[in-house]
Short mmCIF file of C-alpha atoms and ligand atoms in Angstrom, two decimals:
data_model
loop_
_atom_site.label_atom_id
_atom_site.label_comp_id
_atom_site.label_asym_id
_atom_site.label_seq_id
_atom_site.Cartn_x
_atom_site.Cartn_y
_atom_site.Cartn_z
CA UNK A 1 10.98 8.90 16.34
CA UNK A 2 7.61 9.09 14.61
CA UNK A 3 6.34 12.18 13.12
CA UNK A 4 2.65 13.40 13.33
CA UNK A 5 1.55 16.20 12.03
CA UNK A 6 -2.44 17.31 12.52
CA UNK A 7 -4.30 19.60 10.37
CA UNK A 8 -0.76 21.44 9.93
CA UNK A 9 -1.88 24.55 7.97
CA UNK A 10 0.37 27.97 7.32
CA UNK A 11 -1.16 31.01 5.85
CA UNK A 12 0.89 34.06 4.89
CA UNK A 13 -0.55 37.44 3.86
CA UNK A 14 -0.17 38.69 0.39
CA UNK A 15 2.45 41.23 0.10
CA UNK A 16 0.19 43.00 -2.36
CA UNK A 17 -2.68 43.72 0.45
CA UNK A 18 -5.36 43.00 -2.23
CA UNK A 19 -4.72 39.83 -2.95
CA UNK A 20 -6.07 36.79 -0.55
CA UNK A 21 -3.65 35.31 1.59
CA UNK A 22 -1.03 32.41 0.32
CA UNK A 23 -1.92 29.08 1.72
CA UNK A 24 1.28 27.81 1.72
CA UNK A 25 0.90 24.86 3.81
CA UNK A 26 -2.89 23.61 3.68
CA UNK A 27 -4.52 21.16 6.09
CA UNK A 28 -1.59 18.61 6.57
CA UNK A 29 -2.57 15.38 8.33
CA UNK A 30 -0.53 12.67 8.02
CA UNK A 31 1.68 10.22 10.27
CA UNK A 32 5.86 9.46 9.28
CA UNK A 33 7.11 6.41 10.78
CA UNK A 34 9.54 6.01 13.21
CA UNK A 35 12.99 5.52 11.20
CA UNK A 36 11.91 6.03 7.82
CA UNK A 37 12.79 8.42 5.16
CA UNK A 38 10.43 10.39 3.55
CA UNK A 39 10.57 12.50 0.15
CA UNK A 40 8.56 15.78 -0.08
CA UNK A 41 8.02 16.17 -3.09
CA UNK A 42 6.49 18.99 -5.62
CA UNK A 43 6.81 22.00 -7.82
CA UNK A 44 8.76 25.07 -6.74
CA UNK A 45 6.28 27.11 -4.64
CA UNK A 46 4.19 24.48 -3.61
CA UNK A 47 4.77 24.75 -0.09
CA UNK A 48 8.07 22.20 0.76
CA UNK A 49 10.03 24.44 2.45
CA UNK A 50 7.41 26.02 5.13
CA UNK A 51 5.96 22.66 5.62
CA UNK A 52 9.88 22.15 6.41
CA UNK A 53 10.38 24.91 8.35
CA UNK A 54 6.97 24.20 10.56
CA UNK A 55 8.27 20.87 11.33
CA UNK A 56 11.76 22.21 12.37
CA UNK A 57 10.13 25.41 14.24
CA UNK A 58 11.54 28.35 12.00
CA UNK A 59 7.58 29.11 11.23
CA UNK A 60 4.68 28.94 13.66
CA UNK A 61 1.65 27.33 12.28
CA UNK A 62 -1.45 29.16 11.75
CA UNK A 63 -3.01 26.04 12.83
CA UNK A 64 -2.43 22.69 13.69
CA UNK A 65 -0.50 20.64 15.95
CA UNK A 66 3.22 18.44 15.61
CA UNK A 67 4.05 15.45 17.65
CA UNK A 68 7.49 14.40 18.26
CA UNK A 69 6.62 10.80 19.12
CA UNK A 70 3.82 11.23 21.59
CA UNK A 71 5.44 14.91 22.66
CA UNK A 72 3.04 17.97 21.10
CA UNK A 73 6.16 19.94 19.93
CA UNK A 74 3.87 22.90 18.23
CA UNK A 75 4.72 25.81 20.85
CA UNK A 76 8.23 24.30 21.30
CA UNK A 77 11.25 26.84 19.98
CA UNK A 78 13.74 24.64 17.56
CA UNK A 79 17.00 24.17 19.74
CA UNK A 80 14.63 22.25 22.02
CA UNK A 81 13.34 19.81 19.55
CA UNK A 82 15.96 18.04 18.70
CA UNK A 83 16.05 18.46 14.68
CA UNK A 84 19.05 18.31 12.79
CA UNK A 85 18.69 20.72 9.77
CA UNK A 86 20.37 20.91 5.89
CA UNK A 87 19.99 23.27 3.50
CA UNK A 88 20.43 23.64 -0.48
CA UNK A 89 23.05 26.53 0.41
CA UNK A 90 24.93 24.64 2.81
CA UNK A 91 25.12 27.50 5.32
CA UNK A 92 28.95 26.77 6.53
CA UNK A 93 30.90 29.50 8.83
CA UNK A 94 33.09 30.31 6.18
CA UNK A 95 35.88 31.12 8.85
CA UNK A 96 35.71 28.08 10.79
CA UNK A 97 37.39 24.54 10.17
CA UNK A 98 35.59 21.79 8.68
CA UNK A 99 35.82 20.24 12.68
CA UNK A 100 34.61 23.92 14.30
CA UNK A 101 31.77 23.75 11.98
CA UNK A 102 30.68 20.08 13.15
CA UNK A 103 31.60 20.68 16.39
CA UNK A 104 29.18 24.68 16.59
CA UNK A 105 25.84 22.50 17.94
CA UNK A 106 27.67 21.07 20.70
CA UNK A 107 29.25 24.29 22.22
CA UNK A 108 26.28 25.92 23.62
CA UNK A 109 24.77 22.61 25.30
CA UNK A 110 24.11 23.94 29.07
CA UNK A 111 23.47 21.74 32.26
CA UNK A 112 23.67 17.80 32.51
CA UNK A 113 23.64 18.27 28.61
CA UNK A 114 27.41 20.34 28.42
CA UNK A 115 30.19 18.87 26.75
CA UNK A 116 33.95 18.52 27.51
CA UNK A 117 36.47 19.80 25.02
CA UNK A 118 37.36 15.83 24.73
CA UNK A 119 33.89 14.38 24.20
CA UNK A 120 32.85 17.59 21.49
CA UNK A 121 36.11 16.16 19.44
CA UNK A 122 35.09 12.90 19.57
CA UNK A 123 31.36 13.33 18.66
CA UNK A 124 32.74 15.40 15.80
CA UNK A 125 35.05 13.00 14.38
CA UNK A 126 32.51 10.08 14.86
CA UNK A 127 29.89 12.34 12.94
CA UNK A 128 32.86 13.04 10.43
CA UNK A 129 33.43 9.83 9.94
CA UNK A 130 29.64 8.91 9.08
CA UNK A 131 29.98 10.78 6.05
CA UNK A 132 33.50 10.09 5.08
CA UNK A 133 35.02 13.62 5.65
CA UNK A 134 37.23 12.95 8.50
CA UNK A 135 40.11 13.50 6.35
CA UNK A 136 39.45 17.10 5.86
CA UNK A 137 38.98 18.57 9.75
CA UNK A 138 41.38 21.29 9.34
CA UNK A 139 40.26 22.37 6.08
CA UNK A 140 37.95 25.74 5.73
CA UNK A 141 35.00 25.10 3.48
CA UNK A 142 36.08 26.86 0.84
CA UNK A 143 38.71 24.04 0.25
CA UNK A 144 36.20 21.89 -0.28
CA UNK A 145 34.05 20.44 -3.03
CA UNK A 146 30.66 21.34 -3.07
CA UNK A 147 29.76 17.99 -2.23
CA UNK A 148 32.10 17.70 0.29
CA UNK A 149 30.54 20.95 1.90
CA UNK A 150 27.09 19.73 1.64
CA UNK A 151 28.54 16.14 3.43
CA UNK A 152 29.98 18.63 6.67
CA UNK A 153 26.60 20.37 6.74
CA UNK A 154 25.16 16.67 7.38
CA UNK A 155 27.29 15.76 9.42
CA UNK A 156 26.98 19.31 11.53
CA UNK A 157 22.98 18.17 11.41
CA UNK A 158 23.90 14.60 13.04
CA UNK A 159 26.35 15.55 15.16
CA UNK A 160 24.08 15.62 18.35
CA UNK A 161 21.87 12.81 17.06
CA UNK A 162 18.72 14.87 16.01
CA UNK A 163 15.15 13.19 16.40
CA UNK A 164 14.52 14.09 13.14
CA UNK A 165 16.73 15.21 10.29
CA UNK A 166 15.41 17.29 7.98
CA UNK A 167 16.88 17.88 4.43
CA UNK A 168 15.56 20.80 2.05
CA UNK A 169 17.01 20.51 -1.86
CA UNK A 170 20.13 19.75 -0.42
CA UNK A 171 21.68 18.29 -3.62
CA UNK A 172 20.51 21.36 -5.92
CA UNK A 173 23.66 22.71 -6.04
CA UNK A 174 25.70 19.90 -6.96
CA UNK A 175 26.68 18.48 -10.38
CA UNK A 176 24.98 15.86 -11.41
CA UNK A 177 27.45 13.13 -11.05
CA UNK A 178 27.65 14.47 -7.35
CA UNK A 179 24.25 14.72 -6.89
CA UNK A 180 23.91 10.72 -7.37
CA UNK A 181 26.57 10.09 -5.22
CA UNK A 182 25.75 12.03 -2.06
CA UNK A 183 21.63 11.19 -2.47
CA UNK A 184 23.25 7.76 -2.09
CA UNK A 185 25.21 8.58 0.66
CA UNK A 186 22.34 10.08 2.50
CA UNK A 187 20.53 6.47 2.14
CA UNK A 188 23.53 5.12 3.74
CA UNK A 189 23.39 7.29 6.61
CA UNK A 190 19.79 7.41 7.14
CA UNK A 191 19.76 3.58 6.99
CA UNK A 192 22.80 2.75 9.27
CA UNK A 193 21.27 5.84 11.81
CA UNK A 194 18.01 4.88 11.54
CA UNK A 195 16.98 8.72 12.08
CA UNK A 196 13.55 9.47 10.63
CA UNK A 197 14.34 11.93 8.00
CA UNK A 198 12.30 13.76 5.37
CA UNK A 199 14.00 15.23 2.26
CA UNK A 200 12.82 17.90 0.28
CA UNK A 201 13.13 17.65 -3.61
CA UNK A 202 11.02 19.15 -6.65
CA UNK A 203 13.08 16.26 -8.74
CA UNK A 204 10.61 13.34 -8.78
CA UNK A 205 13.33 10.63 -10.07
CA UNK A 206 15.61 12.01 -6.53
CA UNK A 207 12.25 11.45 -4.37
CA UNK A 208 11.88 8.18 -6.12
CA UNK A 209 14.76 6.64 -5.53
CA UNK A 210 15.67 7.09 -2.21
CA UNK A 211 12.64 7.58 -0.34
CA UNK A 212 10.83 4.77 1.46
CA UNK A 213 7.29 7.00 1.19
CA UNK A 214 6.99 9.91 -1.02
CA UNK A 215 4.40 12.49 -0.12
CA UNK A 216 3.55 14.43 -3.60
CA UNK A 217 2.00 18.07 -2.40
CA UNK A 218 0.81 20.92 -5.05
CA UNK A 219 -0.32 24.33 -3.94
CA UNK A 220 -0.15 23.81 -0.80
CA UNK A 221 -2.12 20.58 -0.52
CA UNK A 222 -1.19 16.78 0.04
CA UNK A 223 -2.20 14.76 -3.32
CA UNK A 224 -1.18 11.34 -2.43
CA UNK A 225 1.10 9.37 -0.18
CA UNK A 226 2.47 5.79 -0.71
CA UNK A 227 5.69 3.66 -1.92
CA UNK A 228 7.01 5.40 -4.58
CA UNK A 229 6.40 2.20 -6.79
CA UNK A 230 2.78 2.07 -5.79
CA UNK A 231 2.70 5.92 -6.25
CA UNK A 232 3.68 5.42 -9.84
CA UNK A 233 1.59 3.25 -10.81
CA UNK A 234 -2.16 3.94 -8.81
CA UNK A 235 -2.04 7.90 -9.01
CA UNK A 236 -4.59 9.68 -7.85
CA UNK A 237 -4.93 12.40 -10.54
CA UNK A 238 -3.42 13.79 -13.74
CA UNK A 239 -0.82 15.84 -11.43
CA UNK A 240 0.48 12.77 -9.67
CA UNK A 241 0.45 10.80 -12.79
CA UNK A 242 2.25 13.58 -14.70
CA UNK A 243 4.58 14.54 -11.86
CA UNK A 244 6.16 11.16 -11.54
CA UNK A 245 8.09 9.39 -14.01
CA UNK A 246 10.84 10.14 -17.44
CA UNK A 247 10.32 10.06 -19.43
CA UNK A 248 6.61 11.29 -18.23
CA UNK A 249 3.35 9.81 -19.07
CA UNK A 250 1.66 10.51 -22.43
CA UNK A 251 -1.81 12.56 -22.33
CA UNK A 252 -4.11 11.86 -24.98
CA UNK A 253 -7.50 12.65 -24.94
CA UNK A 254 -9.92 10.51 -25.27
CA UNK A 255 -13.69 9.37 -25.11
CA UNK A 256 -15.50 5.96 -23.34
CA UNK A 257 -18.47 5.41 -25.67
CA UNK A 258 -20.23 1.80 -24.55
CA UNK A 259 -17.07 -0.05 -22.44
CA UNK A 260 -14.60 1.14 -25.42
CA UNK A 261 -11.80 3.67 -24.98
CA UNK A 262 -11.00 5.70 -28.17
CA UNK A 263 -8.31 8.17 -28.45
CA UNK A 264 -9.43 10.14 -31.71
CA UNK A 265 -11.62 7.57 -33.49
CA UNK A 266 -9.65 4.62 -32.69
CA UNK A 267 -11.30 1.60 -30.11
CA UNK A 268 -8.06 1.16 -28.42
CA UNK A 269 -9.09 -0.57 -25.20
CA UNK A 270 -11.96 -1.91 -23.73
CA UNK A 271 -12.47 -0.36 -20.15
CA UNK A 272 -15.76 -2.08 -19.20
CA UNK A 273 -17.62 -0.41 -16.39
CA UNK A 274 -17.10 2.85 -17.19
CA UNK A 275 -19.85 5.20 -18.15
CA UNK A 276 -19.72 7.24 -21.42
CA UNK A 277 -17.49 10.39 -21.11
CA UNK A 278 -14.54 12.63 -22.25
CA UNK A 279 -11.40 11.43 -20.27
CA UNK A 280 -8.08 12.40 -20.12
CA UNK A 281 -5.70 9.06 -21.16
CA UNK A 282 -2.29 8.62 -19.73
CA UNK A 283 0.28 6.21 -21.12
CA UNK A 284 3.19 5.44 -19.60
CA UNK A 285 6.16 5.04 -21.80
CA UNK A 286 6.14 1.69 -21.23
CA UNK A 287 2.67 0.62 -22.48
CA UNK A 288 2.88 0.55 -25.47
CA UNK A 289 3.96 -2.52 -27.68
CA UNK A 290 5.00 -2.66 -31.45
CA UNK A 291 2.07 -4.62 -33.48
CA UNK A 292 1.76 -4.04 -37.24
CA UNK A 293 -2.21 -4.02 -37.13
CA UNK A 294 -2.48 -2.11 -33.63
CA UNK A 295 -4.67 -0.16 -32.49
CA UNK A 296 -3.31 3.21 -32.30
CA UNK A 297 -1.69 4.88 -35.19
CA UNK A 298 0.98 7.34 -34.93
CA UNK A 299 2.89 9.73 -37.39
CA UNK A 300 6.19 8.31 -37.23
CA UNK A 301 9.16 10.85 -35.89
CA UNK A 302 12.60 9.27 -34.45
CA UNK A 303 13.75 5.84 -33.18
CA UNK A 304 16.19 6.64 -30.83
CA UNK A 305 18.78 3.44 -29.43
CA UNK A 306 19.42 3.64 -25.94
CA UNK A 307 20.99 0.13 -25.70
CA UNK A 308 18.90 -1.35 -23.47
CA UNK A 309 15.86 -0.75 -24.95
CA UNK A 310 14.36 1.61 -28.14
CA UNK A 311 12.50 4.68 -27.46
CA UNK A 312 10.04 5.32 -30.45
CA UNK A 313 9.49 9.43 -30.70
CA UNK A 314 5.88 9.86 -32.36
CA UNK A 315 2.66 12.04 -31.99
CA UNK A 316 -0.90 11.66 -32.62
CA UNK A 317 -3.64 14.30 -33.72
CA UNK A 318 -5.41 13.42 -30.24
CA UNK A 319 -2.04 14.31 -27.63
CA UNK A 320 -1.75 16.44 -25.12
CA UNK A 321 1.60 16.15 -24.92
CA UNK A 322 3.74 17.62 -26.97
CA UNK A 323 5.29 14.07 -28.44
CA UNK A 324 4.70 10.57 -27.69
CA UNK A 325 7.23 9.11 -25.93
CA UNK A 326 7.25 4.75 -26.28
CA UNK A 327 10.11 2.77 -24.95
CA UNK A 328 9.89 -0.54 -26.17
CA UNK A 329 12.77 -3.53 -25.85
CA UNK A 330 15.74 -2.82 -28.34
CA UNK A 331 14.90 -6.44 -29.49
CA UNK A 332 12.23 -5.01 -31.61
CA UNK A 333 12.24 -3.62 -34.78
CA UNK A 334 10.62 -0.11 -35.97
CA UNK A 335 10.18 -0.17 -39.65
CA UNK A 336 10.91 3.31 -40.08
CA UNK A 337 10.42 3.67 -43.44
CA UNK A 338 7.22 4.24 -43.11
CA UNK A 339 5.58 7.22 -41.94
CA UNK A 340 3.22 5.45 -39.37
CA UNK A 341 3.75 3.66 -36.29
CA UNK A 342 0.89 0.91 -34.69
CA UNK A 343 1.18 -0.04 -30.98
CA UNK A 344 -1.48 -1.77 -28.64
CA UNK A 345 -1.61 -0.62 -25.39
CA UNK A 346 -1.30 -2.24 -22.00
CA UNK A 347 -3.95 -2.30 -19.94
CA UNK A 348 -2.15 -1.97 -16.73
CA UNK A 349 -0.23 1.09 -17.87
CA UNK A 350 -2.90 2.89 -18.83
CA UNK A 351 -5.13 5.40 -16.59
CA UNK A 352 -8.10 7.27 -17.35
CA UNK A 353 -8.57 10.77 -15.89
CA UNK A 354 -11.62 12.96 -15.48
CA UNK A 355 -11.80 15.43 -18.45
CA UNK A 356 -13.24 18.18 -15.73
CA UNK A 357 -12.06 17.42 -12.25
CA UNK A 358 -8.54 15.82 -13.45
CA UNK A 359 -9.51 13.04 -10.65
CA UNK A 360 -8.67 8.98 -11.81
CA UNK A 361 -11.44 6.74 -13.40
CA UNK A 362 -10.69 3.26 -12.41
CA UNK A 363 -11.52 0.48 -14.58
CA UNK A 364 -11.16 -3.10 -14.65
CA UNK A 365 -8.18 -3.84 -16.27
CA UNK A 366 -8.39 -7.17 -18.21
CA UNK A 367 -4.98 -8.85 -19.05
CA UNK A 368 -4.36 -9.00 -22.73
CA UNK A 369 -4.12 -12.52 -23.05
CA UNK A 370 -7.60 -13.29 -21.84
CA UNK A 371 -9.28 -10.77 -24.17
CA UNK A 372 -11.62 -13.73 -26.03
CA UNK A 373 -10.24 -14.11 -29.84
CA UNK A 374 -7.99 -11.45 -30.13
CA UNK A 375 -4.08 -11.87 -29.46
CA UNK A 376 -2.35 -9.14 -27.95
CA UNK A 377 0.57 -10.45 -25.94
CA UNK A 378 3.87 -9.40 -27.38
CA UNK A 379 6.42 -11.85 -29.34
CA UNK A 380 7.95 -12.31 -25.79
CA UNK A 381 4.79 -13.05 -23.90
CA UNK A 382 5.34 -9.93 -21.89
CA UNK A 383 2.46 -7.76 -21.43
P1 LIG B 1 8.72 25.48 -2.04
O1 LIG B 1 9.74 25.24 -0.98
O2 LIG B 1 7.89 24.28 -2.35
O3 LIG B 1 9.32 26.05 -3.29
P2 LIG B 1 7.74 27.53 -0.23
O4 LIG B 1 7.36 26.80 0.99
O5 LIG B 1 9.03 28.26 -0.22
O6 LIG B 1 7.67 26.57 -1.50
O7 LIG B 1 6.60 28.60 -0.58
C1 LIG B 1 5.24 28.25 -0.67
C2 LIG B 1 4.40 29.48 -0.93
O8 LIG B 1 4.42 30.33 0.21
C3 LIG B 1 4.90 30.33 -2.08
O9 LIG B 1 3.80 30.84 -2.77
C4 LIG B 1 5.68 31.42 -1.40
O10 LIG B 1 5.68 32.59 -2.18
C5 LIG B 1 4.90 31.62 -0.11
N1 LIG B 1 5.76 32.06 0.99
C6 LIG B 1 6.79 31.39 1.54
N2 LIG B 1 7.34 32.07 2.56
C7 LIG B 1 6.64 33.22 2.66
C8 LIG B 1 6.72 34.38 3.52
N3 LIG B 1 7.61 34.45 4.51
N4 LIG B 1 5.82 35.38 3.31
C9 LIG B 1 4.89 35.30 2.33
N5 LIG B 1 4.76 34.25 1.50
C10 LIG B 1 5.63 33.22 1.65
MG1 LIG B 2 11.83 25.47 -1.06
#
């Protein structure tokens, strides 16, 4: 079932009465497809979890409407919308079975909608059985893994087929190597239930790599929607472009004088069509290449082998990061007896931010190969 919220906005006074009220949720407008899953995304505080809790009906908006499919669900109270719920903290009845605790939605159905004994059991083992805990029915949940808990409050969410299913941090509490398995697992289940779902994470990579649209928010407010690929690579601003990504995008600064970039007094790219400014420059880690006469010069810290591929630790007296971070292929070689490094950049991994408003500056990225008289694709003819 699509999702549509409208203007979706949430205000809460200040607990300190002197202080303007927190916007936590700010003007949302936007549309999730039927069947997909969606990561919310952003910074503790920036709003996830009332934007969350609007949807499912535990707030009431200050303004704004939500549509279940066509139905205007806004004044609606939550047992009657159909949402299937999962939180960070699991929220089991410690004193109930593993099978009580999948089977509590279904008890207080009433009318045409009430359940035999029978058909409860069976729901509850199908729904156990979706995420592999059938095993453990008669079990309480503290003989159970944290992950395992965390898999019986999904299935207690799916158990009476929500519309939508809703997911806030629900992996926080698990170890990483658990973490990777049930974010997987909830792929599985969203894909073979087809349930539109939206998960709530402030870890970018999570968002990324399960979500089939990530919505990044800060304070409050929506900063860009898309693919997570085509998130990463077009953002919108210095936030997005920051937010997104490990190891993160490199900040220089950096000036456009006549169609040149420099970062510190070094031409390092030619961005005609831009007007003369201060910008910010981001670089992902992989845009830079090796070249002995390139056009930015680093000071030299740490090569670091990863196996795959090299990342070259460095830092320049125009970042705004704290260190450069280049990964380049592990084919190459860093001559690290020197105290310099040289790379070229690539002009599709680099973006140019406002210096003021933080906002992108596009520019016409020219592939390297066609820049007239100079040669600046790699050894492997990659770019
Ligand atoms: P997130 O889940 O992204 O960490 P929240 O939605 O929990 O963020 O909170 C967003 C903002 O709203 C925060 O500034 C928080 O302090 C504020 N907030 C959340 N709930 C309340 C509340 N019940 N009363 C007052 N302020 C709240
Ligand atoms: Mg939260």
């Amino acid at each position: 079932m699509k999702v549509v919220l409208e203007n979706l906005t949430k205000r809460f006074p200040n607990s300190n009465k002197k202080q303007p009220e927190v916007i936590a949720v700010n003007s949302f407008s936007f549309e999730i497809p039927d069947g997909k899953l969606i990561g919310l995304l952003g910074p503790s505080g920036c709003g996830k979890s009332t934007a969350l809790n609007l949807i499912c009906g535990l707030e009431t908006p200050t303004e704004g409407k939500i549509y279940f499919g066509d139905t205007d669900v806004t004044d609606l109270p939550p047992e009657l919308r159909g949402v299937g719920m999962v939180f960070q903290n699991y929220a089991l009845y410690p004193h109930l079975t593993v099978r009580q605790n999948i089977m509590f939605p279904l008890e207080n159905l009433k009318g045409d909608k009430k359940l035999t004994k029978q058909q409860m059991l069976e729901k509850a083992e199908e729904a156990a059985r979706l995420v592999q805990i059938q095993d453990y029915m008669d079990r309480k949940p503290s003989e159970l893994s944290g992950g395992q808990q965390q898999r019986v409050a999904i299935a207690r969410a799916m158990v009476k087929i929500p519309n939508v299913l809703l997911l806030d941090e629900p992996l926080s509490n698990l170890d990483a190597r658990l973490r990777l398995q049930t974010r997987e697992e909830i792929r599985r289940i969203q894909r073979e239930t087809k349930v539109t779902t939206i998960f709530v994470t402030h870890d970018q990579e999570e968002a990324m790599s399960i979500s089939d649209l990530i919505v990044v928010m800060k304070s409050g407010v929506i900063q860009q929607i898309g693919k997570p690929q085509e998130v990463y690579d077009d953002p919108v601003n210095l936030f997005v472009a920051k937010f997104l990504g490990t190891p993160p995008i490199n900040v220089f600064f950096g000036s456009v004088k006549a169609g040149k970039l420099y970062i510190g007094k070094e031409a390092v790219l030619d961005v005609a069509g831009v007007e003369d400014r201060d910008v910010y420059v981001g670089v992902r880690p992989e845009g830079f290449w090796l070249a002995e006469d390139g056009a930015l010069t680093c000071n030299l810290h740490a090569v670091e082998v990863m196996g795959r591929d090299t990342s070259v630790v460095s830092d320049h007296e125009a970042l705004d990061s704290i260190t450069i971070r280049s990964i380049i292929p592990a084919e190459e070689q860093v001559d690290t007896s020197k105290s310099t490094v040289r790379f070229n950049l690539k002009p599709f991994k680099v973006e140019l931010f406002d210096r003021e408003t933080e906002e992108r500056i596009y520019f016409e990225a020219i592939e390297p190969s066609r820049v007239a008289g100079r040669d600046m694709v790699s050894p492997d003819g990659k770019q």
